[in-house]
CSV table of C-alpha atoms in Angstrom, one decimal:
chain,number,residue,atom,x,y,z
A,29,MET,CA,0.0,0.0,0.0
A,30,SER,CA,1.2,3.4,-0.8
A,31,CYS,CA,-0.5,6.8,-0.7
A,32,GLY,CA,1.5,7.9,-3.8
A,33,GLU,CA,3.1,10.8,-1.9
A,34,PRO,CA,6.9,10.9,-1.4
A,35,HIS,CA,7.9,10.3,2.2
A,36,GLU,CA,11.2,9.8,3.9
A,37,THR,CA,10.0,6.4,5.1
A,38,ASP,CA,8.0,4.3,2.6
A,39,CYS,CA,4.4,3.3,3.5
A,40,SER,CA,5.3,-0.4,3.0
A,41,GLU,CA,8.0,-0.2,5.6
A,42,VAL,CA,5.7,1.5,8.1
A,43,LEU,CA,3.0,-1.1,7.6
A,44,ASP,CA,5.5,-4.0,7.8
A,45,HIS,CA,6.6,-2.8,11.2
A,46,LEU,CA,3.4,-1.3,12.5
A,47,TYR,CA,3.1,-3.8,15.4
A,48,GLU,CA,6.6,-3.1,16.5
A,49,PHE,CA,5.7,0.6,16.5
A,50,LEU,CA,2.4,0.0,18.4
A,51,ASP,CA,4.2,-2.3,20.9
A,52,ARG,CA,7.1,0.1,21.4
A,53,GLU,CA,9.5,-2.6,20.3
A,54,MET,CA,11.7,-0.5,18.0
A,55,PRO,CA,14.5,1.9,18.5
A,56,GLU,CA,13.6,5.5,19.3
A,57,SER,CA,15.1,6.8,16.0
A,58,ASP,CA,12.9,4.5,14.0
A,59,ARG,CA,9.8,5.4,16.1
A,60,SER,CA,10.5,9.1,15.3
A,61,LYS,CA,10.6,8.4,11.6
A,62,PHE,CA,7.3,6.4,11.8
A,63,GLU,CA,5.6,9.1,13.8
A,64,VAL,CA,6.5,11.7,11.2
A,65,HIS,CA,5.3,9.4,8.4
A,66,ILE,CA,2.0,8.6,10.2
A,67,ASP,CA,1.4,12.3,10.8
A,68,GLU,CA,1.9,13.0,7.1
A,69,CYS,CA,0.2,10.0,5.5
A,70,SER,CA,-3.6,9.6,6.0
A,71,PRO,CA,-3.8,6.0,4.7
A,72,CYS,CA,-1.1,4.9,7.2
A,73,LEU,CA,-2.7,7.0,9.9
A,74,GLU,CA,-6.0,5.2,9.2
A,75,LYS,CA,-4.3,1.7,9.3
A,76,TYR,CA,-2.5,2.7,12.5
A,77,GLY,CA,-5.7,3.8,14.2
A,78,LEU,CA,-7.5,0.6,13.2
A,79,GLU,CA,-4.7,-1.6,14.5
A,80,GLN,CA,-4.4,0.5,17.7
A,81,ALA,CA,-8.2,0.0,18.3
A,82,VAL,CA,-7.9,-3.7,17.7
A,83,LYS,CA,-5.0,-3.9,20.1
A,84,LYS,CA,-7.0,-2.0,22.8
A,85,LEU,CA,-10.0,-4.3,22.2
A,86,VAL,CA,-8.0,-7.4,22.6
A,87,LYS,CA,-6.4,-6.1,25.8
A,88,ARG,CA,-9.7,-5.1,27.2
A,89,CYS,CA,-11.3,-8.5,26.4
A,90,CYS,CA,-8.3,-10.8,26.9
A,91,GLY,CA,-5.8,-8.9,29.0
A,92,HIS,CA,-6.9,-10.1,32.4
A,93,ASP,CA,-5.0,-13.4,32.5
A,94,ASP,CA,-1.6,-13.1,34.0
A,95,VAL,CA,1.2,-15.1,32.4
A,96,PRO,CA,3.5,-16.8,34.9
A,97,GLY,CA,6.9,-14.9,34.9
A,98,ASP,CA,8.9,-18.0,34.2
A,99,LEU,CA,6.8,-18.9,31.2
A,100,ARG,CA,7.0,-15.3,29.9
A,101,SER,CA,10.8,-15.4,30.2
A,102,LYS,CA,11.1,-18.7,28.5
A,103,VAL,CA,9.0,-17.6,25.5
A,104,MET,CA,10.9,-14.3,25.2
A,105,GLY,CA,14.2,-16.3,25.4
A,106,ARG,CA,13.0,-18.5,22.6
A,107,ILE,CA,12.0,-15.4,20.5
A,108,GLU,CA,15.4,-13.9,21.0
A,109,LEU,CA,17.1,-17.1,19.9
A,110,ILE,CA,15.0,-17.2,16.7
A,111,ARG,CA,15.7,-13.5,16.0
A,112,ALA,CA,19.4,-14.1,16.5
A,113,GLY,CA,19.3,-17.0,14.1
A,114,GLU,CA,20.5,-19.5,16.8
A,115,SER,CA,19.3,-23.0,17.1
A,116,VAL,CA,16.2,-23.5,19.1
A,117,PRO,CA,15.8,-26.4,21.6
A,118,GLU,CA,13.9,-29.4,20.4
A,119,LYS,CA,11.3,-29.2,23.1
A,120,SER,CA,8.5,-26.6,22.9
A,121,VAL,CA,8.1,-24.2,25.8
A,122,LEU,CA,5.0,-26.1,26.8
A,123,GLU,CA,6.9,-29.4,26.9
A,124,GLN,CA,9.7,-27.9,28.9
A,125,ALA,CA,7.1,-26.4,31.4
A,126,VAL,CA,5.4,-29.8,31.8
A,127,ALA,CA,8.8,-31.5,32.4
A,128,GLU,CA,9.7,-28.9,35.0
A,129,GLU,CA,6.2,-29.4,36.6
A,130,GLN,CA,6.8,-33.2,36.7
A,131,SER,CA,10.2,-32.7,38.4
A,132,ARG,CA,8.7,-30.3,41.0
A,133,GLY,CA,5.7,-32.6,41.6
A,134,SER,CA,7.8,-35.6,42.2
A,135,ALA,CA,10.2,-33.7,44.5
A,136,ALA,CA,7.5,-32.0,46.5
A,137,GLU,CA,5.8,-34.1,49.3
A,138,GLY,CA,2.2,-34.6,48.6
A,139,GLY,CA,2.5,-33.7,44.9
A,140,GLY,CA,-0.9,-32.2,44.2
A,141,GLY,CA,-1.9,-33.1,40.8
A,142,SER,CA,-0.5,-35.2,38.0
A,143,ALA,CA,2.1,-34.1,35.5
A,144,ALA,CA,-0.3,-34.9,32.7
A,145,GLY,CA,-2.9,-32.7,34.4
A,146,ALA,CA,-0.3,-29.9,34.6
A,147,GLY,CA,0.4,-30.3,30.9
A,148,GLU,CA,-3.3,-30.3,30.0
A,149,ALA,CA,-3.8,-27.3,32.2
A,150,LEU,CA,-1.0,-25.4,30.6
A,151,ALA,CA,-2.3,-26.2,27.2
A,152,SER,CA,-5.9,-25.1,28.1
A,153,GLY,CA,-5.0,-22.2,30.2
A,154,VAL,CA,-6.8,-23.7,33.2
A,155,PRO,CA,-4.8,-24.1,36.4
A,156,ALA,CA,-3.7,-27.7,37.3
A,157,PRO,CA,-5.4,-29.1,40.3
A,158,GLY,CA,-3.6,-28.5,43.5
A,159,PRO,CA,-3.8,-30.1,47.0
A,160,ALA,CA,-7.0,-28.2,47.8
A,161,ASP,CA,-8.7,-29.6,44.7
A,162,THR,CA,-8.0,-33.3,45.6
A,163,GLU,CA,-9.0,-35.5,48.4
A,164,VAL,CA,-7.8,-34.4,51.8
A,165,SER,CA,-8.1,-36.5,55.0
A,166,GLY,CA,-10.7,-38.8,53.4
A,167,THR,CA,-13.1,-36.1,52.2
A,168,SER,CA,-13.3,-34.6,48.8
A,169,ALA,CA,-13.6,-30.9,48.0
A,170,SER,CA,-17.0,-29.8,46.8
A,171,PRO,CA,-17.4,-27.6,43.6
A,172,PRO,CA,-18.2,-24.0,44.3
A,173,GLY,CA,-21.9,-23.5,45.1
A,174,ALA,CA,-22.5,-27.2,45.9
A,175,ASP,CA,-24.3,-28.2,49.0
A,176,PRO,CA,-21.6,-29.8,51.3
A,177,ALA,CA,-24.2,-32.2,52.8
């Protein structure tokens, strides 16, 4: 896409890196060039506004789930390896998290949930069952709102 007007930064370059600009993941010097271009170019300004609105909508609707810090750092580490052109470990981030959960579960007394359950929970975004969700002292936990009779 191009508006047909001459700009220091080409429309295609701006649109190719629009999410980096929106996410503030580019050097300040590039951000400045993009800001100037967006101020001058109405088609790019329109696209920027649309993508900004989509991003805000997604954040409002889906931004309430916190990502565990260790998972975030593993994913970011994997992204950095890919960007640097280095080899990436054979196991996916999910497989690595499940393996770590298994090792923690077997090391901790009382465990609290199976490793398979942890893997399924990580994949579905639902927390794995913990000790409070399993049988304790011969009684089982009731689901929320159930009559404990």
